CSV table of C-alpha atoms in Angstrom, one decimal:
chain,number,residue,atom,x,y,z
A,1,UNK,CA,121.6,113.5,67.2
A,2,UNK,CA,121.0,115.9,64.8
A,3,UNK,CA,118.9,119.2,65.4
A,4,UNK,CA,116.0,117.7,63.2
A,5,UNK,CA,116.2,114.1,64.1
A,6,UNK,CA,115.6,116.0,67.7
A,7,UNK,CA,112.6,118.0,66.7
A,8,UNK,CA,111.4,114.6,65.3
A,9,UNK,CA,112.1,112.8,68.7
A,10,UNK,CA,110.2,115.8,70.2
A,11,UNK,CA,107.4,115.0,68.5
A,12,UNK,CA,107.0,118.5,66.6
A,13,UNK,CA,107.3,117.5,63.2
A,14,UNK,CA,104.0,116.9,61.6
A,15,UNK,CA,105.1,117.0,57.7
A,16,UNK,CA,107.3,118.3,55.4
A,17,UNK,CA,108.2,118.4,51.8
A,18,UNK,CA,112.0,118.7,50.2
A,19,UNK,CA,112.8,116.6,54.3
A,20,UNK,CA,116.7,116.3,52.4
A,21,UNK,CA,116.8,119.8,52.0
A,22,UNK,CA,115.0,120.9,54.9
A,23,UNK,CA,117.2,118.6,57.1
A,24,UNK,CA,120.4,120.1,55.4
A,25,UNK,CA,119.5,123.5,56.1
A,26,UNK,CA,118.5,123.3,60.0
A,27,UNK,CA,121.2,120.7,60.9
A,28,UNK,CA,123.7,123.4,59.2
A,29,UNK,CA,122.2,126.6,60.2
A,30,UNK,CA,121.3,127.9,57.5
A,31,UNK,CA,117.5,128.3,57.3
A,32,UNK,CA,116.4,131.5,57.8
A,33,UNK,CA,112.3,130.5,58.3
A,34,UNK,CA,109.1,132.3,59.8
A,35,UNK,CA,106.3,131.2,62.0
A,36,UNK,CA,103.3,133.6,61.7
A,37,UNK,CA,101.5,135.3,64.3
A,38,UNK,CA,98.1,136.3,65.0
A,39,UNK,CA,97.9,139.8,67.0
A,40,UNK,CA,93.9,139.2,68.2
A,41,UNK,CA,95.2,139.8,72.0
A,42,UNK,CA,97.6,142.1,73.7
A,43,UNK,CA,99.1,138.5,75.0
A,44,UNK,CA,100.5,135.3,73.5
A,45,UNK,CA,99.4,132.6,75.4
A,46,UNK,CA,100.3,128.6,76.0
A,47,UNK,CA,99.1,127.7,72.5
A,48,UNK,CA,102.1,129.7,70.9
A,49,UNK,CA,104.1,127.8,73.1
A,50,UNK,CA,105.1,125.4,70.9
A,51,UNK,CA,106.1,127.7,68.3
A,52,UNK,CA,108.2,129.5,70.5
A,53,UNK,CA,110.0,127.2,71.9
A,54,UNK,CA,110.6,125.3,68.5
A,55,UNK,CA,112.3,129.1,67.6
A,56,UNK,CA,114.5,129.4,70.4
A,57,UNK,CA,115.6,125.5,69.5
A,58,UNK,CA,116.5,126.5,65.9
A,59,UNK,CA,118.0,130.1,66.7
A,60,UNK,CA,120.5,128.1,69.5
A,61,UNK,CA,121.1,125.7,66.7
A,62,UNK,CA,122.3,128.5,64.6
A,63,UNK,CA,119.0,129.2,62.2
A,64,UNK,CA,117.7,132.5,62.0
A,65,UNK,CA,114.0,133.0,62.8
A,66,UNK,CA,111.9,136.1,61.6
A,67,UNK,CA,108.7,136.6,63.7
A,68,UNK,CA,105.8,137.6,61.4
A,69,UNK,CA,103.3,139.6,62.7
A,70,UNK,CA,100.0,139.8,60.9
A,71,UNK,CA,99.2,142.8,61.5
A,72,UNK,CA,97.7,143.2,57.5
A,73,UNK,CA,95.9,139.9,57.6
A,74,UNK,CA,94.2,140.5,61.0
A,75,UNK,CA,92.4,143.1,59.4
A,76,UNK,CA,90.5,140.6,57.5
A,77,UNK,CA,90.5,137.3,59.4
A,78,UNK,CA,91.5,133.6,59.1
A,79,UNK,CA,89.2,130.7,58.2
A,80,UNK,CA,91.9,128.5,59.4
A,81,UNK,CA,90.0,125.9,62.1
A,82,UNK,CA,87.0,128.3,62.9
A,83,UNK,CA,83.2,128.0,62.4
A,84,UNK,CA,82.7,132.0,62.7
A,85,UNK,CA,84.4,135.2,61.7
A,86,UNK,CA,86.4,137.0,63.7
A,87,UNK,CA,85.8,140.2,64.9
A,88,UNK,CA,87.6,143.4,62.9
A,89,UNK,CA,90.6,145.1,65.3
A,90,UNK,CA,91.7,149.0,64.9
A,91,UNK,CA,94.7,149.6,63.5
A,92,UNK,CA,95.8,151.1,66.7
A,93,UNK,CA,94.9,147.9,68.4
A,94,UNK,CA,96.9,145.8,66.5
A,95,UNK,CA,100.0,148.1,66.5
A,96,UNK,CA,99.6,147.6,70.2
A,97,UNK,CA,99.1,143.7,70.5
A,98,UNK,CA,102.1,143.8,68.0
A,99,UNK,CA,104.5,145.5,70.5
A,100,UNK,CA,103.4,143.4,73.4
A,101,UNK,CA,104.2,140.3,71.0
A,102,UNK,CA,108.0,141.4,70.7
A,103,UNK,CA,108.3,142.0,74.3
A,104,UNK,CA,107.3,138.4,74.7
A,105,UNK,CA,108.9,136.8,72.2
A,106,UNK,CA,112.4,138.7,73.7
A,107,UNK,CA,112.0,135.9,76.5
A,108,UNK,CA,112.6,133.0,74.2
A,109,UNK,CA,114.5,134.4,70.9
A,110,UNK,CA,117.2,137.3,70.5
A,111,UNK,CA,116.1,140.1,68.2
A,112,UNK,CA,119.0,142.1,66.7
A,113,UNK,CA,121.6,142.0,63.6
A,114,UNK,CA,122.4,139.5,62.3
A,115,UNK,CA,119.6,137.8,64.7
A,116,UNK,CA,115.9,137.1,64.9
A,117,UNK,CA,113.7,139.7,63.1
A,118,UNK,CA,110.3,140.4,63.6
A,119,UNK,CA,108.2,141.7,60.5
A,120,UNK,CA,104.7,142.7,60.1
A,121,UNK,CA,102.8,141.9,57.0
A,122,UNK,CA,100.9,145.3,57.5
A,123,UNK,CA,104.0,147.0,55.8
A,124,UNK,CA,103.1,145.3,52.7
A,125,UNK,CA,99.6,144.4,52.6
A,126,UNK,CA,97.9,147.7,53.4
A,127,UNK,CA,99.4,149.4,50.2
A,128,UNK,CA,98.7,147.2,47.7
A,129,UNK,CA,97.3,148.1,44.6
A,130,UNK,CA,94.1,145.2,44.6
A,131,UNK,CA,94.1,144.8,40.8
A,132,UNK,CA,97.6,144.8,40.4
A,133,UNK,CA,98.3,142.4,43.2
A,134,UNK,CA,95.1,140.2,41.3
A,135,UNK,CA,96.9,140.3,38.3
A,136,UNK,CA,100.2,139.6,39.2
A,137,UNK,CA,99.5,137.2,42.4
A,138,UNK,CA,95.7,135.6,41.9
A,139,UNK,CA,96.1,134.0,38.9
A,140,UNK,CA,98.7,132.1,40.4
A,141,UNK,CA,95.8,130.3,42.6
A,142,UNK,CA,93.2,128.0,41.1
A,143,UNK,CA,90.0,128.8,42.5
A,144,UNK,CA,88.7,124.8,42.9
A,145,UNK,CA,91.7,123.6,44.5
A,146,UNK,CA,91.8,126.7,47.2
A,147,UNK,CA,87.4,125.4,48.0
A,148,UNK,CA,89.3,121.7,48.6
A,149,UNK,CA,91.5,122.7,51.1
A,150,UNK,CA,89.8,121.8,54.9
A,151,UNK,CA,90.1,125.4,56.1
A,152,UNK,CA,87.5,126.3,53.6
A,153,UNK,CA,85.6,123.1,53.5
A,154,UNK,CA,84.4,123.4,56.9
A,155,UNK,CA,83.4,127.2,56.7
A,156,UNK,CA,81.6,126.7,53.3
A,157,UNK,CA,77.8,125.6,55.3
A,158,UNK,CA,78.1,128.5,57.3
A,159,UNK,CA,78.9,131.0,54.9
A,160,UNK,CA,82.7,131.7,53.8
A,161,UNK,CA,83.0,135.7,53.2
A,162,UNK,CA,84.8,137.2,50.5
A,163,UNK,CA,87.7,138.0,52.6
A,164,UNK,CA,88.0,135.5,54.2
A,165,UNK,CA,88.0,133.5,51.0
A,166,UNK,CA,91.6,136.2,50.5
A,167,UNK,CA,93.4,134.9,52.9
A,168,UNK,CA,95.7,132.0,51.7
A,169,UNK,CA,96.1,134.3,48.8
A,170,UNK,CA,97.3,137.0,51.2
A,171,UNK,CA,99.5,134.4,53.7
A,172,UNK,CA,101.3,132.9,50.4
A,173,UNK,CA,101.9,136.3,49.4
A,174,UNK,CA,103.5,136.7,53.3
A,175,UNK,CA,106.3,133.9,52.4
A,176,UNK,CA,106.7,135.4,48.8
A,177,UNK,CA,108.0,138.6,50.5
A,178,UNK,CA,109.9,137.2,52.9
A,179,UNK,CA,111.7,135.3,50.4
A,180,UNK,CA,112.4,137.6,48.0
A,181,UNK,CA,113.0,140.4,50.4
A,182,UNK,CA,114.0,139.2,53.8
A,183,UNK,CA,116.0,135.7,52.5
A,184,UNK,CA,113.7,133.7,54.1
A,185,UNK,CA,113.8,129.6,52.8
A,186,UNK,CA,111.6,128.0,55.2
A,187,UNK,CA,108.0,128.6,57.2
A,188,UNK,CA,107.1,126.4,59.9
A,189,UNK,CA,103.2,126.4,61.2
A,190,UNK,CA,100.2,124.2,62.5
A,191,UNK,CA,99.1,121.4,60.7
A,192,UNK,CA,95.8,123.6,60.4
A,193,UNK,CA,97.7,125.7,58.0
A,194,UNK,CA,98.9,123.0,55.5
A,195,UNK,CA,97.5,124.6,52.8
A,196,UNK,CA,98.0,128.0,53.2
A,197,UNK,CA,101.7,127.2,53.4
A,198,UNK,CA,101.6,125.1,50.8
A,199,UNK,CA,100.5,128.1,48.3
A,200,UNK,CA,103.1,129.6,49.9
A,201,UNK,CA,105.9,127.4,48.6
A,202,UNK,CA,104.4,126.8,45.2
A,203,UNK,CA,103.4,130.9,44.5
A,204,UNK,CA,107.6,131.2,44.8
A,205,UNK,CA,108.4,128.7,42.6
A,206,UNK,CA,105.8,129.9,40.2
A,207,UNK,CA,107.1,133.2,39.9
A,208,UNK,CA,110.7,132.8,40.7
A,209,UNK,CA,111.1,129.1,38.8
A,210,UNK,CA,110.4,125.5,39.8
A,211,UNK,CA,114.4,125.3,41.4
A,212,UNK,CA,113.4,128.3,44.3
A,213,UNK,CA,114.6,127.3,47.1
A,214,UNK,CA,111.7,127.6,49.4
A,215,UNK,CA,110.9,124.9,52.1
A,216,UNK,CA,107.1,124.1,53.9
A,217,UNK,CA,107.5,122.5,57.5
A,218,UNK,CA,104.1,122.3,59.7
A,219,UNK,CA,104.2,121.0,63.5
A,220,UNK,CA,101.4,120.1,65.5
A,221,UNK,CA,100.3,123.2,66.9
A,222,UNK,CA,96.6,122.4,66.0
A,223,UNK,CA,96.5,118.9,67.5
A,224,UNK,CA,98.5,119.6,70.4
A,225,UNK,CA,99.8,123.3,70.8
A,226,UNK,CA,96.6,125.4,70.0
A,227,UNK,CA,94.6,122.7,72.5
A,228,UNK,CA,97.2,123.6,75.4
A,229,UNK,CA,96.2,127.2,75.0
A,230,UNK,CA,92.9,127.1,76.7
A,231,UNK,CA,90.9,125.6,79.8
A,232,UNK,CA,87.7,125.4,80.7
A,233,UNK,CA,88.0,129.2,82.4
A,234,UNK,CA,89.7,130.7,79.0
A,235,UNK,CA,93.4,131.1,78.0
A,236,UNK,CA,96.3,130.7,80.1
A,237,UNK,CA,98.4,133.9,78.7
A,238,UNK,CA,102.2,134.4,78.9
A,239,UNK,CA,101.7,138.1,80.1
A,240,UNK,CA,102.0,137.7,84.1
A,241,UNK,CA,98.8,140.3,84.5
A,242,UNK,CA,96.4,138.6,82.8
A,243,UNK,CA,97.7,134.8,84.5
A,244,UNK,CA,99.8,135.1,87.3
A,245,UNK,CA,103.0,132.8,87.7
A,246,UNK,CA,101.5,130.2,89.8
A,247,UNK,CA,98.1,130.1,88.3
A,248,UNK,CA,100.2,129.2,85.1
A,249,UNK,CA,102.6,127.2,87.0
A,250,UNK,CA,99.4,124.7,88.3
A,251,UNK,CA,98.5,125.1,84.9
A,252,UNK,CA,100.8,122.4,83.6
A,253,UNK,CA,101.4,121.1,87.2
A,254,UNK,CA,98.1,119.9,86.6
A,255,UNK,CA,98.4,118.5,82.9
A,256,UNK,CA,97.2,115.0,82.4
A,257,UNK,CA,99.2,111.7,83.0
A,258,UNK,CA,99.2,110.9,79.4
A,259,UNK,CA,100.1,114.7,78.4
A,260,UNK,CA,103.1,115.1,80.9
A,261,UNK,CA,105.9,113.1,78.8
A,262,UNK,CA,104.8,114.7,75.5
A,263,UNK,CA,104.6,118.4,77.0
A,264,UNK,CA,108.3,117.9,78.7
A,265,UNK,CA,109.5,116.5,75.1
A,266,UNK,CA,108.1,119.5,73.0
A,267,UNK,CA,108.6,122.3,75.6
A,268,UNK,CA,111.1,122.1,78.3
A,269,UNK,CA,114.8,121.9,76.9
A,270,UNK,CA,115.8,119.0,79.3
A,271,UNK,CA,117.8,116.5,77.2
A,272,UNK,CA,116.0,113.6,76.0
A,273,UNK,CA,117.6,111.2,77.6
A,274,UNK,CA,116.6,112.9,81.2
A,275,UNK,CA,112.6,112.9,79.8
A,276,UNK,CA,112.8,109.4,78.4
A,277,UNK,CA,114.1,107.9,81.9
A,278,UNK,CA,111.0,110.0,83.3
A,279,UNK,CA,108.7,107.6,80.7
A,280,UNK,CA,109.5,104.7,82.9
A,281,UNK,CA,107.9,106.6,85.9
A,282,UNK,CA,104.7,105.3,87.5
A,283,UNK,CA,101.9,106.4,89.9
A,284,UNK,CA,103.4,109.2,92.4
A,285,UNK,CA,106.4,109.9,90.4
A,286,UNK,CA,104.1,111.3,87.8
A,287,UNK,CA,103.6,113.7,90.4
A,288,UNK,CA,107.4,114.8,90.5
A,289,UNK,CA,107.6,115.2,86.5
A,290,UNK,CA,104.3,117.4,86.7
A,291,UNK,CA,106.5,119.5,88.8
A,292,UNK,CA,109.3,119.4,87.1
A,293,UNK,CA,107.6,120.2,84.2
A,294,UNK,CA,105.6,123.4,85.6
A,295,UNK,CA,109.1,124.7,87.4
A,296,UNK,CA,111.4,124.5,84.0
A,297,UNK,CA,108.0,126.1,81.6
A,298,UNK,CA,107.5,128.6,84.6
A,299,UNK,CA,110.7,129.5,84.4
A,300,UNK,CA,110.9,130.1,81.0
A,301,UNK,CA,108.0,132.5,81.0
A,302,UNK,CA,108.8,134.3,84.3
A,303,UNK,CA,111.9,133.9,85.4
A,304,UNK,CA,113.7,131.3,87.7
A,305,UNK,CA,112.6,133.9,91.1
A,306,UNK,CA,109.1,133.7,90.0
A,307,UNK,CA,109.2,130.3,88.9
A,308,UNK,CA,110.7,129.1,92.9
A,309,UNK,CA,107.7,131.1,94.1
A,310,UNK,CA,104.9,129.1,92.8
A,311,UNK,CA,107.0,126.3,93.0
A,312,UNK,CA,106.7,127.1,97.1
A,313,UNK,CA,103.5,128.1,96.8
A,314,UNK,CA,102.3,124.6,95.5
A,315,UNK,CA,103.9,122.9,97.7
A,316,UNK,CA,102.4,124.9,101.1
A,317,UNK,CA,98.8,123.4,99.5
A,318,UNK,CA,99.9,120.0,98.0
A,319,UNK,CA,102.7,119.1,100.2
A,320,UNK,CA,102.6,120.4,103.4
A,321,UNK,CA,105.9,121.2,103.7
A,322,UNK,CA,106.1,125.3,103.2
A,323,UNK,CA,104.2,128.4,103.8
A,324,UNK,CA,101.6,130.3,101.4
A,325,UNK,CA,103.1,133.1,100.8
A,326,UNK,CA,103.0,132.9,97.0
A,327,UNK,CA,99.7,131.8,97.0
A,328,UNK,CA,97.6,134.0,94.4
A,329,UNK,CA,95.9,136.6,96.8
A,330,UNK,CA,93.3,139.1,96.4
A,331,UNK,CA,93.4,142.5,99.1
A,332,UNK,CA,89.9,143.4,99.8
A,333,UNK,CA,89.3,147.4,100.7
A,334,UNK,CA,86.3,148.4,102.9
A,335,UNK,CA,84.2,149.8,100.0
A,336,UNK,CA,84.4,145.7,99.2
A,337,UNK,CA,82.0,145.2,102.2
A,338,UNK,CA,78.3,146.0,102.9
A,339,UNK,CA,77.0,148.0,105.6
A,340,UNK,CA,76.9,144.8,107.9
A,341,UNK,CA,80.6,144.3,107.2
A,342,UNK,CA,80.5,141.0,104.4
A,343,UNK,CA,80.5,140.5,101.2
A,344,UNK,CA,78.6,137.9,99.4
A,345,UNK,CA,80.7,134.5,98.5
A,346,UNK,CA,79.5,134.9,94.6
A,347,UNK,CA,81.3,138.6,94.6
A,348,UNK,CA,84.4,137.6,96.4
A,349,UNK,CA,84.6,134.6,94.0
A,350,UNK,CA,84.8,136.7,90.8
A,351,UNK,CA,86.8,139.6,92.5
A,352,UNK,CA,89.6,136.8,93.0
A,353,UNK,CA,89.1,135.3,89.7
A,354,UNK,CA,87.7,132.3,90.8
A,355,UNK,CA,84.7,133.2,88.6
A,356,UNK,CA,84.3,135.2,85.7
A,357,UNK,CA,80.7,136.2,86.8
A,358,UNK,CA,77.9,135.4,89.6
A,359,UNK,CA,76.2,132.6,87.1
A,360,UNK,CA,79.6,130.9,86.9
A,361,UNK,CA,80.6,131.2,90.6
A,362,UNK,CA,76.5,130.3,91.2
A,363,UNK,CA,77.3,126.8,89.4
A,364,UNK,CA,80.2,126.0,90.9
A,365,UNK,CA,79.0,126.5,94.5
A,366,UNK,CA,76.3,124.6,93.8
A,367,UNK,CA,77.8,121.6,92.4
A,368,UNK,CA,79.7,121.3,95.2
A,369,UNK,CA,83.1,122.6,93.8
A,370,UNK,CA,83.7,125.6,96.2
A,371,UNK,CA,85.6,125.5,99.8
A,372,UNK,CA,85.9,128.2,102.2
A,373,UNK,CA,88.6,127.2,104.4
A,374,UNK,CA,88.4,123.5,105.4
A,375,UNK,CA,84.5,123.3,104.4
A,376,UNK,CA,82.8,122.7,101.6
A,377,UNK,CA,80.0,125.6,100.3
A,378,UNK,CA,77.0,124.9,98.6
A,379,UNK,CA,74.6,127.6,99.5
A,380,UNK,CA,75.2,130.8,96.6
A,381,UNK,CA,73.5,133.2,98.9
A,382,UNK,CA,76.2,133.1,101.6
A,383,UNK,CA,78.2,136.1,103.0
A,384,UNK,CA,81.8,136.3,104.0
A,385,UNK,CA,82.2,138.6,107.2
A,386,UNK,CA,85.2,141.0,107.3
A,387,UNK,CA,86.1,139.3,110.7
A,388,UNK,CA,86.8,135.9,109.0
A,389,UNK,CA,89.4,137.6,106.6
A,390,UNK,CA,91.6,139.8,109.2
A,391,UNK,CA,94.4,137.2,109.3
A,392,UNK,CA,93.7,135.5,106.0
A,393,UNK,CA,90.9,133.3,104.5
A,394,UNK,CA,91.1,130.6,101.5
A,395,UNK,CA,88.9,129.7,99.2
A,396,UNK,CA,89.2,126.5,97.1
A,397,UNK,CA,87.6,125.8,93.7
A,398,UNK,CA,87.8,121.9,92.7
A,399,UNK,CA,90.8,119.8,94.0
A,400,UNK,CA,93.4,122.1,92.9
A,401,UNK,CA,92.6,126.2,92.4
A,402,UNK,CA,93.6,128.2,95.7
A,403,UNK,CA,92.9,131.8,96.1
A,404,UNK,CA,93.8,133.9,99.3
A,405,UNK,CA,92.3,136.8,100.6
A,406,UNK,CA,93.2,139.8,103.0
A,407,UNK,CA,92.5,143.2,104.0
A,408,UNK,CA,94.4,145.9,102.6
């Protein structure tokens, strides 16, 4: 099997245009493509996932990928799949989110000569002369077909601002560069940015000529990818201080039945034939894929030592048949405890991260969704004493979250 008859197989291919071409160049290693990056965290998280993986697939296959950090175009914001406008960063908060991006990324692609690159738009976009650059690259764009695209579509009730209304100008301009100064033939993104890319590919070939050799792949990072990246408690980041191994290793150990086949194809690097016996598994053995798949994306992420950990740690809870060391846990210090020596349930909840505030933690208790130790809690007002967490004491939110606590 090819390479891109496997990232078809996979699942990850959404649509393409020149598929001869494109094929050519990936299954012979000789696409040099980008896959864009939004720096509007300090932390990637599981909905770059996809992309990440699909670069490490193409840089083993000998392709060269160039990370492309938008460090220029964060300044103004992306329509792409939103109803609101995004916040404005600092300059010195993107250059920050920017550097924790490459030490990231190092975990799945190799930066170097000759290797992948990472580039930030910011060393272009911030000194550009406006009406040259509307002169030379906006009157490549018609204005009625960039209102028909479905980024802008949906944002057009609501209000669609001026720069906003920039920014498939600006990310066409992105490949434009990169072609013409980095060699780049190919960009890969979500099906959300069809036609942002798609200006892309045809500003080259209206500048350079209609036989530039410039290629538009999306995936389905919107669909699938960008959904994997939150829960119902927020993102579930790649950066091991924001979620901790085993919180994102019972992250996908708890995916659902019809998700675990699909995740294992597109993420893990299992062969194919391993994953398609797996689609003949029924009932419990659903179970053992779930783990499988957690353990090998855990791994990825954090290493095979931290990935054994939560591995151990899930099994204490779920199968009885090892301790809890590994178990997320939360020290509490004596300024943690009132005069009378306890802390209210509520507090402890959101100092373990069980919560992200007493209304939340409030809710849960009282719908029933909080344990402490073997029984269930459903008064909000109740009060942990420092006696019941000398050796240890576990609190349990819904069927599957764990949180230990002890004295420091």
């Amino acid at each position: 099997m090819t390479t891109y008859e496997e990232l078809v197989a996979r699942g990850l291919i959404a649509q393409v245009t020149d598929e001869e071409e494109i094929k050519d160049l990936i299954n012979n290693g000789k696409a040099t493509f980008y896959i864009g990056f939004d720096p509007t965290a300090d932390s990637l998280h599981v909905g770059h996932f996809m992309a990440l993986c699909l670069m490490k697939r193409l840089q083993i296959a000998g392709n060269k990928p160039i990370a492309l950090i938008g460090g220029g175009t964060a300044m103004i914001g992306d329509p792409s799949g939103r109803t609101d406008m995004r916040q404005m960063m600092t300059k010195e908060v993107i250059d920050h989110n920017c550097a924790c991006f490459r030490k990231q990324m190092s975990r799945f692609i190799e930066f170097g000569e000759g290797k992948a690159q990472m580039v930030n738009n910011a060393d272009w976009l911030l000194d550009l002369n406006y009406v040259n650059f509307i002169r030379d690259i906006g009157a490549c764009f018609s204005v009625n077909k960039m209102l028909s695209a479905e980024c802008y579509k949906q944002r057009m009730e609501k209000g669609l601002s001026f720069l906003e209304f920039n920014y498939m100008i600006m990310q066409s301009y992105d490949f434009y560069k990169l072609y013409t100064d980095y060699g780049c033939n190919m960009q890969f993104g979500g099906d959300d940015q069809w036609s942002n890319m798609l200006g892309g590919t045809e500003l080259i070939r209206k500048k350079l000529g209609k036989d530039a050799f410039a290629m538009t792949i999306t995936l389905l990072l919107n669909s699938e990818g960008k959904k994997m990246g939150k829960t119902q408690s927020g993102a579930v980041w790649l950066d091991p201080e924001k979620t901790s191994p085993y919180d994102f290793y019972q992250y996908w150990r708890n995916v659902a039945d019809a998700d675990v086949i699909k995740c294992l194809k597109m993420l893990t690097f299992l062969p194919l034939e391993q994953i398609l016996e797996m689609e003949k598994w029924e009932g419990s053995q659903l179970n053992q894929a779930k783990e499988i798949l957690a353990y090998e994306l855990t791994n990825l992420v954090h290493g095979e030592e931290e990935a054994k950990k939560a591995d151990a740690a899930a099994k204490a809870l779920f199968g009885g048949g090892a301790d809890n060391a590994n178990m997320p846990t939360t020290a509490l210090a004596e300024e943690d405890f009132d005069e009378s020596g306890e802390i209210g349930l509520l507090a402890l909840m959101v100092k373990g991260g069980l919560a992200k505030s007493n209304g939340e933690a409030r809710r849960l208790v009282q719908q029933g969704g909080v344990s402490v130790g073997d029984a269930k809690q459903t008064d909000p007002t109740a009060k942990i004493a420092k006696a019941d967490i000398e050796q240890e004491l576990i609190i349990k939110k819904g069927k599957k979250v764990f949180h230990k606590y002890t004295l420091a």
